[in-house]
Each structure stands twice: as structure tokens, then as C-alpha cells.
Short mmCIF file of C-alpha atoms in Angstrom, two decimals:
data_model
loop_
_atom_site.label_atom_id
_atom_site.label_comp_id
_atom_site.label_asym_id
_atom_site.label_seq_id
_atom_site.Cartn_x
_atom_site.Cartn_y
_atom_site.Cartn_z
CA UNK A 1418 -22.98 -39.31 5.39
CA UNK A 1419 -23.64 -38.54 1.70
CA UNK A 1420 -22.57 -42.05 0.77
CA UNK A 1421 -24.97 -43.48 3.32
CA UNK A 1422 -27.79 -41.37 1.91
CA UNK A 1423 -27.21 -42.78 -1.56
CA UNK A 1424 -26.99 -46.33 -0.19
CA UNK A 1425 -30.39 -46.14 1.50
CA UNK A 1426 -32.11 -44.84 -1.62
CA UNK A 1427 -32.14 -41.06 -1.23
CA UNK A 1428 -32.37 -39.46 -4.69
CA UNK A 1429 -31.91 -35.74 -4.06
CA UNK A 1430 -29.97 -33.54 -1.68
CA UNK A 1431 -30.81 -29.88 -1.14
CA UNK A 1432 -28.05 -27.72 0.33
CA UNK A 1433 -29.98 -25.12 2.27
CA UNK A 1434 -29.73 -23.23 5.52
CA UNK A 1435 -29.25 -20.82 7.06
CA UNK A 1436 -26.88 -20.07 4.23
CA UNK A 1437 -25.13 -23.10 2.68
CA UNK A 1438 -22.52 -21.02 0.85
CA UNK A 1439 -21.04 -20.09 4.24
CA UNK A 1440 -19.55 -23.60 4.31
CA UNK A 1441 -15.97 -23.67 3.09
CA UNK A 1442 -16.33 -27.30 1.99
CA UNK A 1443 -19.48 -26.84 -0.11
CA UNK A 1444 -17.72 -27.60 -3.41
CA UNK A 1445 -16.34 -30.83 -1.96
CA UNK A 1446 -19.78 -31.80 -0.65
CA UNK A 1447 -21.39 -31.20 -4.04
CA UNK A 1448 -18.62 -33.18 -5.73
CA UNK A 1449 -19.17 -36.16 -3.43
CA UNK A 1450 -22.93 -35.95 -3.88
CA UNK A 1451 -22.36 -36.08 -7.62
CA UNK A 1452 -19.94 -38.98 -7.28
CA UNK A 1453 -22.49 -41.12 -5.42
CA UNK A 1454 -25.33 -40.25 -7.80
CA UNK A 1455 -27.32 -37.70 -5.80
CA UNK A 1456 -29.14 -34.88 -7.60
CA UNK A 1457 -27.93 -31.71 -5.88
CA UNK A 1458 -29.79 -28.43 -5.46
CA UNK A 1459 -28.45 -25.23 -3.95
CA UNK A 1460 -30.99 -23.06 -2.09
CA UNK A 1461 -29.27 -19.77 -1.37
CA UNK A 1462 -29.55 -16.06 -0.66
CA UNK A 1463 -26.68 -15.75 -3.20
CA UNK A 1464 -25.07 -12.80 -1.44
CA UNK A 1465 -21.87 -14.71 -0.55
CA UNK A 1466 -21.30 -16.32 -3.95
CA UNK A 1467 -18.60 -15.30 -6.40
CA UNK A 1468 -18.62 -16.21 -10.07
CA UNK A 1469 -15.57 -18.40 -9.55
CA UNK A 1470 -17.15 -20.37 -6.73
CA UNK A 1471 -20.41 -20.85 -8.60
CA UNK A 1472 -18.38 -22.11 -11.53
CA UNK A 1473 -16.58 -24.55 -9.23
CA UNK A 1474 -19.91 -25.81 -7.92
CA UNK A 1475 -21.14 -26.34 -11.48
CA UNK A 1476 -17.93 -28.17 -12.34
CA UNK A 1477 -18.41 -30.35 -9.25
CA UNK A 1478 -21.80 -31.45 -10.57
CA UNK A 1479 -24.33 -29.06 -9.05
CA UNK A 1480 -27.67 -29.71 -10.76
CA UNK A 1481 -29.90 -26.76 -9.86
CA UNK A 1482 -29.90 -23.36 -8.14
CA UNK A 1483 -32.70 -21.65 -6.21
CA UNK A 1484 -32.27 -17.99 -5.25
CA UNK A 1485 -34.54 -16.21 -2.79
CA UNK A 1486 -35.73 -12.72 -3.74
CA UNK A 1487 -37.53 -10.24 -1.46
CA UNK A 1488 -38.73 -7.90 -4.21
CA UNK A 1489 -38.04 -6.81 -7.79
CA UNK A 1490 -35.96 -3.72 -6.94
CA UNK A 1491 -33.47 -2.72 -4.22
CA UNK A 1492 -35.52 -0.27 -2.14
CA UNK A 1493 -38.00 -2.89 -0.96
CA UNK A 1494 -35.82 -5.99 -1.35
CA UNK A 1495 -32.76 -4.73 0.55
CA UNK A 1496 -34.89 -3.38 3.38
CA UNK A 1497 -36.65 -6.73 3.86
CA UNK A 1498 -33.34 -8.59 3.63
CA UNK A 1499 -31.68 -6.19 6.04
CA UNK A 1500 -28.66 -6.17 3.74
CA UNK A 1501 -27.63 -3.27 1.50
CA UNK A 1502 -26.77 -4.41 -2.03
CA UNK A 1503 -28.44 -7.80 -1.62
CA UNK A 1504 -30.85 -7.47 -4.54
CA UNK A 1505 -28.21 -6.43 -7.06
CA UNK A 1506 -26.03 -9.36 -6.01
CA UNK A 1507 -28.92 -11.81 -6.38
CA UNK A 1508 -29.59 -10.57 -9.91
CA UNK A 1509 -25.92 -10.95 -10.76
CA UNK A 1510 -25.73 -14.51 -9.41
CA UNK A 1511 -28.94 -15.46 -11.23
CA UNK A 1512 -27.35 -14.34 -14.49
CA UNK A 1513 -24.16 -16.27 -13.74
CA UNK A 1514 -26.31 -19.33 -13.06
CA UNK A 1515 -27.87 -19.23 -16.51
CA UNK A 1516 -24.53 -18.44 -18.15
CA UNK A 1517 -23.32 -21.73 -16.66
CA UNK A 1518 -26.40 -23.42 -18.12
CA UNK A 1519 -27.68 -24.39 -14.67
CA UNK A 1520 -31.46 -24.51 -14.18
CA UNK A 1521 -32.71 -21.60 -12.06
CA UNK A 1522 -35.65 -21.26 -9.70
CA UNK A 1523 -36.62 -17.85 -8.36
CA UNK A 1524 -38.02 -18.15 -4.84
CA UNK A 1525 -40.20 -15.08 -4.35
CA UNK A 1526 -40.80 -14.66 -0.62
CA UNK A 1527 -44.10 -12.76 -0.54
CA UNK A 1528 -45.95 -10.84 2.19
CA UNK A 1529 -47.95 -7.68 2.78
CA UNK A 1530 -45.03 -5.35 2.14
CA UNK A 1531 -44.04 -6.66 -1.29
CA UNK A 1532 -47.14 -8.29 -2.83
CA UNK A 1533 -47.76 -5.12 -4.85
CA UNK A 1534 -44.56 -5.97 -6.75
CA UNK A 1535 -45.69 -9.46 -7.80
CA UNK A 1536 -46.34 -8.65 -11.50
CA UNK A 1537 -42.84 -7.17 -11.75
CA UNK A 1538 -41.34 -10.16 -9.90
CA UNK A 1539 -42.98 -12.52 -12.40
CA UNK A 1540 -41.50 -10.50 -15.26
CA UNK A 1541 -38.12 -10.45 -13.48
CA UNK A 1542 -38.14 -14.26 -13.38
CA UNK A 1543 -38.87 -14.35 -17.12
CA UNK A 1544 -36.10 -11.82 -17.84
CA UNK A 1545 -33.65 -13.89 -15.79
CA UNK A 1546 -34.52 -16.94 -17.91
CA UNK A 1547 -35.64 -18.86 -14.84
CA UNK A 1548 -37.20 -22.28 -15.36
CA UNK A 1549 -39.45 -21.96 -12.35
CA UNK A 1550 -40.89 -19.32 -10.04
CA UNK A 1551 -42.16 -20.15 -6.57
CA UNK A 1552 -44.57 -17.50 -5.33
CA UNK A 1553 -44.31 -18.46 -1.67
CA UNK A 1554 -46.26 -16.43 0.83
CA UNK A 1555 -44.41 -16.38 4.13
CA UNK A 1556 -45.18 -19.29 6.44
CA UNK A 1557 -45.23 -18.13 10.03
CA UNK A 1558 -42.63 -20.10 11.99
CA UNK A 1559 -39.47 -18.92 13.73
CA UNK A 1560 -38.49 -15.35 12.79
CA UNK A 1561 -41.46 -14.99 10.46
CA UNK A 1562 -43.73 -15.62 13.45
CA UNK A 1563 -41.95 -12.82 15.33
CA UNK A 1564 -42.65 -10.56 12.33
CA UNK A 1565 -46.18 -11.74 11.65
CA UNK A 1566 -47.84 -8.38 12.34
CA UNK A 1567 -45.50 -6.68 9.83
CA UNK A 1568 -45.82 -9.35 7.14
CA UNK A 1569 -49.39 -10.69 7.21
CA UNK A 1570 -51.22 -9.78 3.98
CA UNK A 1571 -54.85 -8.75 3.84
CA UNK A 1572 -57.45 -11.12 2.43
CA UNK A 1573 -57.94 -8.68 -0.46
CA UNK A 1574 -54.22 -8.93 -1.27
CA UNK A 1575 -54.36 -12.73 -1.28
CA UNK A 1576 -57.39 -12.75 -3.56
CA UNK A 1577 -55.65 -10.36 -5.97
CA UNK A 1578 -52.44 -12.40 -5.77
CA UNK A 1579 -54.33 -15.56 -6.69
CA UNK A 1580 -55.78 -13.85 -9.75
CA UNK A 1581 -52.35 -12.54 -10.82
CA UNK A 1582 -50.77 -15.99 -10.44
CA UNK A 1583 -53.56 -17.77 -12.30
CA UNK A 1584 -53.30 -15.34 -15.22
CA UNK A 1585 -49.52 -15.65 -15.34
CA UNK A 1586 -49.64 -19.47 -15.18
CA UNK A 1587 -51.86 -19.45 -18.27
CA UNK A 1588 -49.96 -16.75 -20.13
CA UNK A 1589 -46.49 -18.18 -19.43
CA UNK A 1590 -47.24 -21.88 -19.83
CA UNK A 1591 -44.23 -23.48 -21.48
CA UNK A 1592 -42.02 -20.50 -20.60
CA UNK A 1593 -42.07 -20.34 -16.81
CA UNK A 1594 -43.49 -22.87 -14.36
CA UNK A 1595 -45.14 -21.06 -11.44
CA UNK A 1596 -45.86 -22.67 -8.07
CA UNK A 1597 -48.04 -20.85 -5.57
CA UNK A 1598 -48.18 -21.18 -1.79
CA UNK A 1599 -50.91 -19.28 0.10
CA UNK A 1600 -50.55 -18.29 3.76
CA UNK A 1601 -51.91 -21.01 6.05
CA UNK A 1602 -53.84 -18.38 7.99
CA UNK A 1603 -56.17 -17.84 5.02
CA UNK A 1604 -56.42 -21.49 3.97
CA UNK A 1605 -59.44 -23.76 4.42
CA UNK A 1606 -57.46 -27.00 4.46
CA UNK A 1607 -54.00 -27.55 5.95
CA UNK A 1608 -51.13 -28.26 3.61
CA UNK A 1609 -49.49 -31.68 3.50
CA UNK A 1610 -46.42 -30.33 5.23
CA UNK A 1611 -43.22 -31.97 3.94
CA UNK A 1612 -45.44 -34.59 2.29
CA UNK A 1613 -46.48 -35.73 5.75
CA UNK A 1614 -44.32 -36.07 8.88
CA UNK A 1615 -41.61 -38.67 8.25
CA UNK A 1616 -43.02 -39.84 4.90
CA UNK A 1617 -40.86 -38.40 2.12
CA UNK A 1618 -38.26 -35.92 3.38
CA UNK A 1619 -35.86 -35.30 6.21
CA UNK A 1620 -33.47 -32.50 7.11
CA UNK A 1621 -30.02 -32.79 8.63
CA UNK A 1622 -29.18 -29.71 10.66
CA UNK A 1623 -25.68 -28.16 10.87
CA UNK A 1624 -25.28 -29.84 14.28
CA UNK A 1625 -26.08 -33.22 12.74
CA UNK A 1626 -29.62 -33.74 14.02
CA UNK A 1627 -31.96 -35.60 11.69
CA UNK A 1628 -35.29 -33.75 11.53
CA UNK A 1629 -38.66 -34.45 9.87
CA UNK A 1630 -38.70 -30.79 8.75
CA UNK A 1631 -36.56 -27.68 9.08
CA UNK A 1632 -38.65 -26.26 11.95
CA UNK A 1633 -39.12 -29.46 13.95
CA UNK A 1634 -36.75 -28.40 16.72
CA UNK A 1635 -39.24 -25.70 17.69
CA UNK A 1636 -41.42 -28.48 19.13
CA UNK A 1637 -40.26 -28.86 22.72
CA UNK A 1638 -40.31 -32.32 24.23
CA UNK A 1639 -39.10 -34.14 21.12
CA UNK A 1640 -35.55 -35.46 21.07
CA UNK A 1641 -33.92 -35.88 17.68
CA UNK A 1642 -31.15 -38.38 16.92
CA UNK A 1643 -27.90 -37.18 15.37
CA UNK A 1644 -25.73 -38.53 12.59
CA UNK A 1645 -22.87 -37.95 15.03
CA UNK A 1646 -24.25 -40.69 17.27
CA UNK A 1647 -24.11 -44.47 16.90
CA UNK A 1648 -27.35 -44.84 14.94
CA UNK A 1649 -27.47 -45.08 11.16
CA UNK A 1650 -29.61 -42.66 9.18
CA UNK A 1651 -31.75 -45.60 8.07
CA UNK A 1652 -32.39 -46.58 11.71
CA UNK A 1653 -33.24 -42.98 12.64
CA UNK A 1654 -35.67 -42.72 9.73
CA UNK A 1655 -37.38 -46.03 10.45
CA UNK A 1656 -37.26 -46.39 14.23
CA UNK A 1657 -36.58 -43.13 16.09
CA UNK A 1658 -39.31 -41.93 18.44
CA UNK A 1659 -39.37 -38.43 16.96
CA UNK A 1660 -39.99 -39.64 13.40
CA UNK A 1661 -42.67 -42.09 14.48
CA UNK A 1662 -44.43 -39.71 16.86
CA UNK A 1663 -46.55 -38.06 14.12
CA UNK A 1664 -46.00 -40.45 11.22
CA UNK A 1665 -49.08 -41.85 9.50
CA UNK A 1666 -52.53 -41.43 11.04
CA UNK A 1667 -52.60 -43.54 14.22
CA UNK A 1668 -51.50 -40.60 16.41
CA UNK A 1669 -54.35 -38.35 15.30
CA UNK A 1670 -57.00 -37.01 17.68
CA UNK A 1671 -60.50 -36.06 16.56
CA UNK A 1672 -61.53 -34.45 14.30
CA UNK A 1673 -58.47 -35.56 12.29
CA UNK A 1674 -58.89 -39.23 13.20
CA UNK A 1675 -62.19 -39.61 11.37
CA UNK A 1676 -61.59 -36.95 8.70
CA UNK A 1677 -61.90 -38.04 5.08
CA UNK A 1678 -58.74 -36.05 4.27
CA UNK A 1679 -56.52 -37.64 6.94
CA UNK A 1680 -54.42 -39.54 4.37
CA UNK A 1681 -54.30 -36.54 2.04
CA UNK A 1682 -52.99 -33.80 4.34
CA UNK A 1683 -51.79 -36.11 7.18
CA UNK A 1684 -52.99 -33.62 9.75
CA UNK A 1685 -51.20 -30.60 8.33
CA UNK A 1686 -48.22 -28.98 10.03
CA UNK A 1687 -47.12 -30.17 13.47
CA UNK A 1688 -44.85 -27.16 14.00
CA UNK A 1689 -47.71 -24.76 13.29
CA UNK A 1690 -50.04 -26.69 15.60
CA UNK A 1691 -47.44 -26.36 18.35
CA UNK A 1692 -46.73 -22.68 17.68
CA UNK A 1693 -50.41 -21.67 17.69
CA UNK A 1694 -51.96 -24.10 20.17
CA UNK A 1695 -49.07 -25.19 22.38
CA UNK A 1696 -49.53 -28.88 21.49
CA UNK A 1697 -48.04 -30.42 18.35
CA UNK A 1698 -50.68 -33.17 18.52
CA UNK A 1699 -53.59 -30.80 18.05
CA UNK A 1700 -55.41 -30.21 14.79
CA UNK A 1701 -53.51 -27.74 12.62
CA UNK A 1702 -55.32 -24.40 13.12
CA UNK A 1703 -55.12 -23.85 9.35
CA UNK A 1704 -57.93 -26.41 9.08
CA UNK A 1705 -61.54 -25.21 9.32
CA UNK A 1706 -62.24 -28.16 11.65
CA UNK A 1707 -59.84 -26.78 14.26
CA UNK A 1708 -61.53 -24.91 17.12
CA UNK A 1709 -58.77 -22.30 16.71
CA UNK A 1710 -59.30 -21.69 12.99
CA UNK A 1711 -61.73 -18.80 13.27
CA UNK A 1712 -59.56 -17.16 15.92
CA UNK A 1713 -56.39 -17.22 13.81
CA UNK A 1714 -58.28 -16.02 10.73
CA UNK A 1715 -59.52 -13.02 12.69
CA UNK A 1716 -56.06 -12.47 14.12
CA UNK A 1717 -54.57 -12.43 10.62
CA UNK A 1718 -57.15 -9.94 9.41
CA UNK A 1719 -56.62 -7.70 12.46
CA UNK A 1720 -52.82 -7.68 12.16
CA UNK A 1721 -52.95 -7.09 8.41
CA UNK A 1722 -55.32 -4.14 8.82
CA UNK A 1723 -53.27 -2.56 11.62
CA UNK A 1724 -50.49 -1.71 9.17
CA UNK A 1725 -47.56 -2.10 11.56
CA UNK A 1726 -44.68 -2.40 9.09
CA UNK A 1727 -41.72 -2.38 11.49
CA UNK A 1728 -39.51 -5.45 11.16
CA UNK A 1729 -37.45 -7.38 13.69
CA UNK A 1730 -34.17 -8.46 12.13
CA UNK A 1731 -32.69 -11.83 13.04
CA UNK A 1732 -29.62 -12.11 15.21
CA UNK A 1733 -28.33 -14.30 18.04
CA UNK A 1734 -29.36 -11.76 20.68
CA UNK A 1735 -33.09 -12.24 20.11
CA UNK A 1736 -33.64 -9.74 17.30
CA UNK A 1737 -32.99 -6.11 16.40
CA UNK A 1738 -36.06 -3.88 15.89
CA UNK A 1739 -36.05 -1.79 12.74
CA UNK A 1740 -35.44 1.89 13.37
CA UNK A 1741 -37.35 4.67 11.63
CA UNK A 1742 -34.55 6.03 9.50
CA UNK A 1743 -32.44 3.16 8.22
CA UNK A 1744 -35.11 0.51 7.58
CA UNK A 1745 -32.59 -2.07 8.70
CA UNK A 1746 -30.47 -1.86 5.55
#
């Protein structure tokens, strides 16, 4: 599969998840990606990595590491992660990454319960000698959607966050690149999700399905081809019904169809449209032109103000509610 990706012109491969380091053959995969000329990036929680295995990945040709952080200290970070000792391990792996001279990105997963730590997280990224910091407010799909009431920030928090990021981008220019992603619920325009459906990126799931984005399987009614079948990846990309369903602009209803931004945001996020409206073909509610936009903005403000901080931790049984005493750690 990796050879085929290189043959059809793919330039980069991102080993993500789930948790990619759970794969026993990850070193071999990175080695083959390197052999066929693919730039490889590891997006990881870091909690399963050892120094020896990270060294083996670097030796195999790994090009870049991204580590997700839930805070700047263990009390908040380990509670959000639901894993005792997670934060300390992430710090350790980040330091190993720089010792191996691998570029490091800190993915700061931000929400109502940790935004107050943002200045310290920015400094943490500097102290870890990271090349890049992504200040990524939670996007509400999957398990984040289940936890929306506990995670949704207030508008005041987002306004303050924007000021903090803008100041840090100016102050740290040339030292730390900072990307910033605001919550869709407080946006005026939808984001160009994945660069547009079926335009620049695709995901291959652990089961082998080829997806336009990581959350695409949440859209019921779409059938996705698999690399385990008899179709090539090139055929799936170019001809499969799922990739062509929302590609380009011809599928768009009004107001998207006549919108001046239709070839800029490509209609926003199909998964979010499905999650919030029940129809992936509807206007993304993050857009002010959506009839649902005002409703979701009010819903965000209401949930943020309610202050319900209890989390639901992910598992295969449908989730475990956080209890009062252990905070899920």
C-alpha cells in the first residue's frame, strides 16, 4: 500500500489514530515509507513510546513527531486524558524527540477546562524546543460531541484566547510557529475541512477503508471502498461514489451554491453538517448563512455557561462517566 501511495504521487504520510504506536510493525512501516520517498509524520499521545523505540523510528527515517498535550501540568492534563502519569510521559518523549534531532510539534487540545493554562502551554512548547505549536480548540465530532457540554468554552474565553495567541505569535516569531483553530460553534465562516472533501487528503482506517476525512464514517448512508478490495487507491480516489459525493461544488444546495465563498471553504465540514442537522448535504451550521447557525451559537453559549465539567471517558461499551472522586485518572 505504501508503495502504491508513492507511485500515485502522494508526498506525505501521517501515522495517526487512535494510537499508531500500538502497532507492532510501526518501525517497519516507517522504514518502507522512507524507502519509497514518503515524508513521514507521527501523531501520537506518546504514552506507549520508549526511548529505544523512538530511536528505532528515527533510524528508520521518521521525519517529524507531533505530541498531543491536554494541559501544562499533571493535575489537569492527566484528568482530561483519563490516564495517570500521561503528562509526565509526554514531556519525557518530547525531550527524547529533540535529543534525536527530530522536529517537534506540540498539539495543544484546548477547551473550557484548560484554556486558563494557555500561556503556560505556550511557554512549555518553547521550553521543549518545539518547532511548532498548534492551539487547537476541540472540534465537536465523535467523543468530543458526547463531551460538548463539559468542553465548550465561553465566548469570553475564546476572545481572550485569540488575544493571547496573537501576542505570542508576534513575540515568538522566528522561535515558535503557532497555528490557531477556533471552535466552529463560534465561527462566522466554516473552515475548509481537509482542504475540501476529496481534494487534497485522504485517510486509511485500521480496517483498510479509504476515507475523505477521519470522521467520515460517522455519515450514515455512505459506503467507503477498502484497500483490501479489488480497487486501486487511485481508482478509489478518482471514481468512488463516496469521494465524489461532496467533491467540488456541483453537489451544493442553496445558499452554498450561489455563495461567493463556495470555492474557498467548499461548503465547510460534511461530518459536522450531518452531526448537527442530520443531513451531510446541508449547509455547515458553522456558517452564518445556515438556518441553524444562530441555534448552535446559543447552544454553545448555554452549555458553556452551565459549567457542567463531568467528562465521559471513551471505551468500547459506550463511555464511562467521570465519578466525583477520581476524576477519571
